[in-house]
Coordinates of C-alpha atoms in Angstrom, one line a residue:
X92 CA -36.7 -0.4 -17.8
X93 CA -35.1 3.4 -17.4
X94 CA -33.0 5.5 -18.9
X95 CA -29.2 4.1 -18.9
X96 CA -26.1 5.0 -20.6
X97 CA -22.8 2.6 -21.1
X98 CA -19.5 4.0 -21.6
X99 CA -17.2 2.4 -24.1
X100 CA -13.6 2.2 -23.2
X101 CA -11.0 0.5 -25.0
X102 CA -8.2 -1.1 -23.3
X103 CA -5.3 -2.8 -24.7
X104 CA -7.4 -3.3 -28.2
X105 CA -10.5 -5.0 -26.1
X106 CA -13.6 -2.8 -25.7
X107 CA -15.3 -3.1 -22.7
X108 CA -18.4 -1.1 -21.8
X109 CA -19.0 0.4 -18.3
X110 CA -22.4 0.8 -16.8
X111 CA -23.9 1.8 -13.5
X112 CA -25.5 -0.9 -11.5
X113 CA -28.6 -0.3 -9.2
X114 CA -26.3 1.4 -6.7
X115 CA -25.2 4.0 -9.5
X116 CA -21.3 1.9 -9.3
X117 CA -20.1 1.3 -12.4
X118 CA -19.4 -2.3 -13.8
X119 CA -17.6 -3.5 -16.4
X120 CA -18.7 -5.7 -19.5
X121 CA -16.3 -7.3 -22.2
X122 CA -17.6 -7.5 -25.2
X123 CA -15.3 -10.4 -26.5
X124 CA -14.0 -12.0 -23.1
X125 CA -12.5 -14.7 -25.6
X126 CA -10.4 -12.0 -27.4
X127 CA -6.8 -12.8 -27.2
X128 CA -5.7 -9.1 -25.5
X129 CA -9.1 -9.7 -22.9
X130 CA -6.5 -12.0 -20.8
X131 CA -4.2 -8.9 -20.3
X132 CA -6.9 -6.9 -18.7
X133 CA -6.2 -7.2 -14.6
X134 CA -9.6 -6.6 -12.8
X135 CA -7.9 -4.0 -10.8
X136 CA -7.1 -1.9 -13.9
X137 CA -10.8 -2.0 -14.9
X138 CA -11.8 -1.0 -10.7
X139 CA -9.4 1.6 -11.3
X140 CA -11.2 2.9 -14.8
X141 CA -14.7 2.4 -13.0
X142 CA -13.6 4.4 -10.1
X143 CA -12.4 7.6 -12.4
X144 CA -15.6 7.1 -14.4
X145 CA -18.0 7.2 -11.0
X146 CA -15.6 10.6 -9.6
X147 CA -16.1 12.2 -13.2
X148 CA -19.9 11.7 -13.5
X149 CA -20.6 12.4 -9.7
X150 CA -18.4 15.9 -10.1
X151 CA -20.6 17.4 -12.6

């Protein structure tokens, strides 16, 4: 394997890391998808955090 990085974001007390697939899109990983706050998390929220994170890293 390469060189990768992951992001760690925490949302609503659940951390979930974010890192790019073979396409260079991010994806998101829970690290506890049994945590109690993990079933607050819609996936659209974690598109929309994916999205930013792609724009951000593309910009530079």
């Amino acid at each position: 394997m390469g060189y990768t990085h992951k992001i760690e974001v925490d949302v609503f007390g659940t951390l979930v890391h974010f890192e790019p697939d073979e396409e260079r899109n991010y994806r998101a990983i829970l690290l506890d998808p049994t945590a109690e706050s993990s079933t607050e998390i819609k996936p659209g929220l974690l598109q929309a955090i994916a999205t930013y994170l792609e724009e951000q890293i593309k910009s530079k």
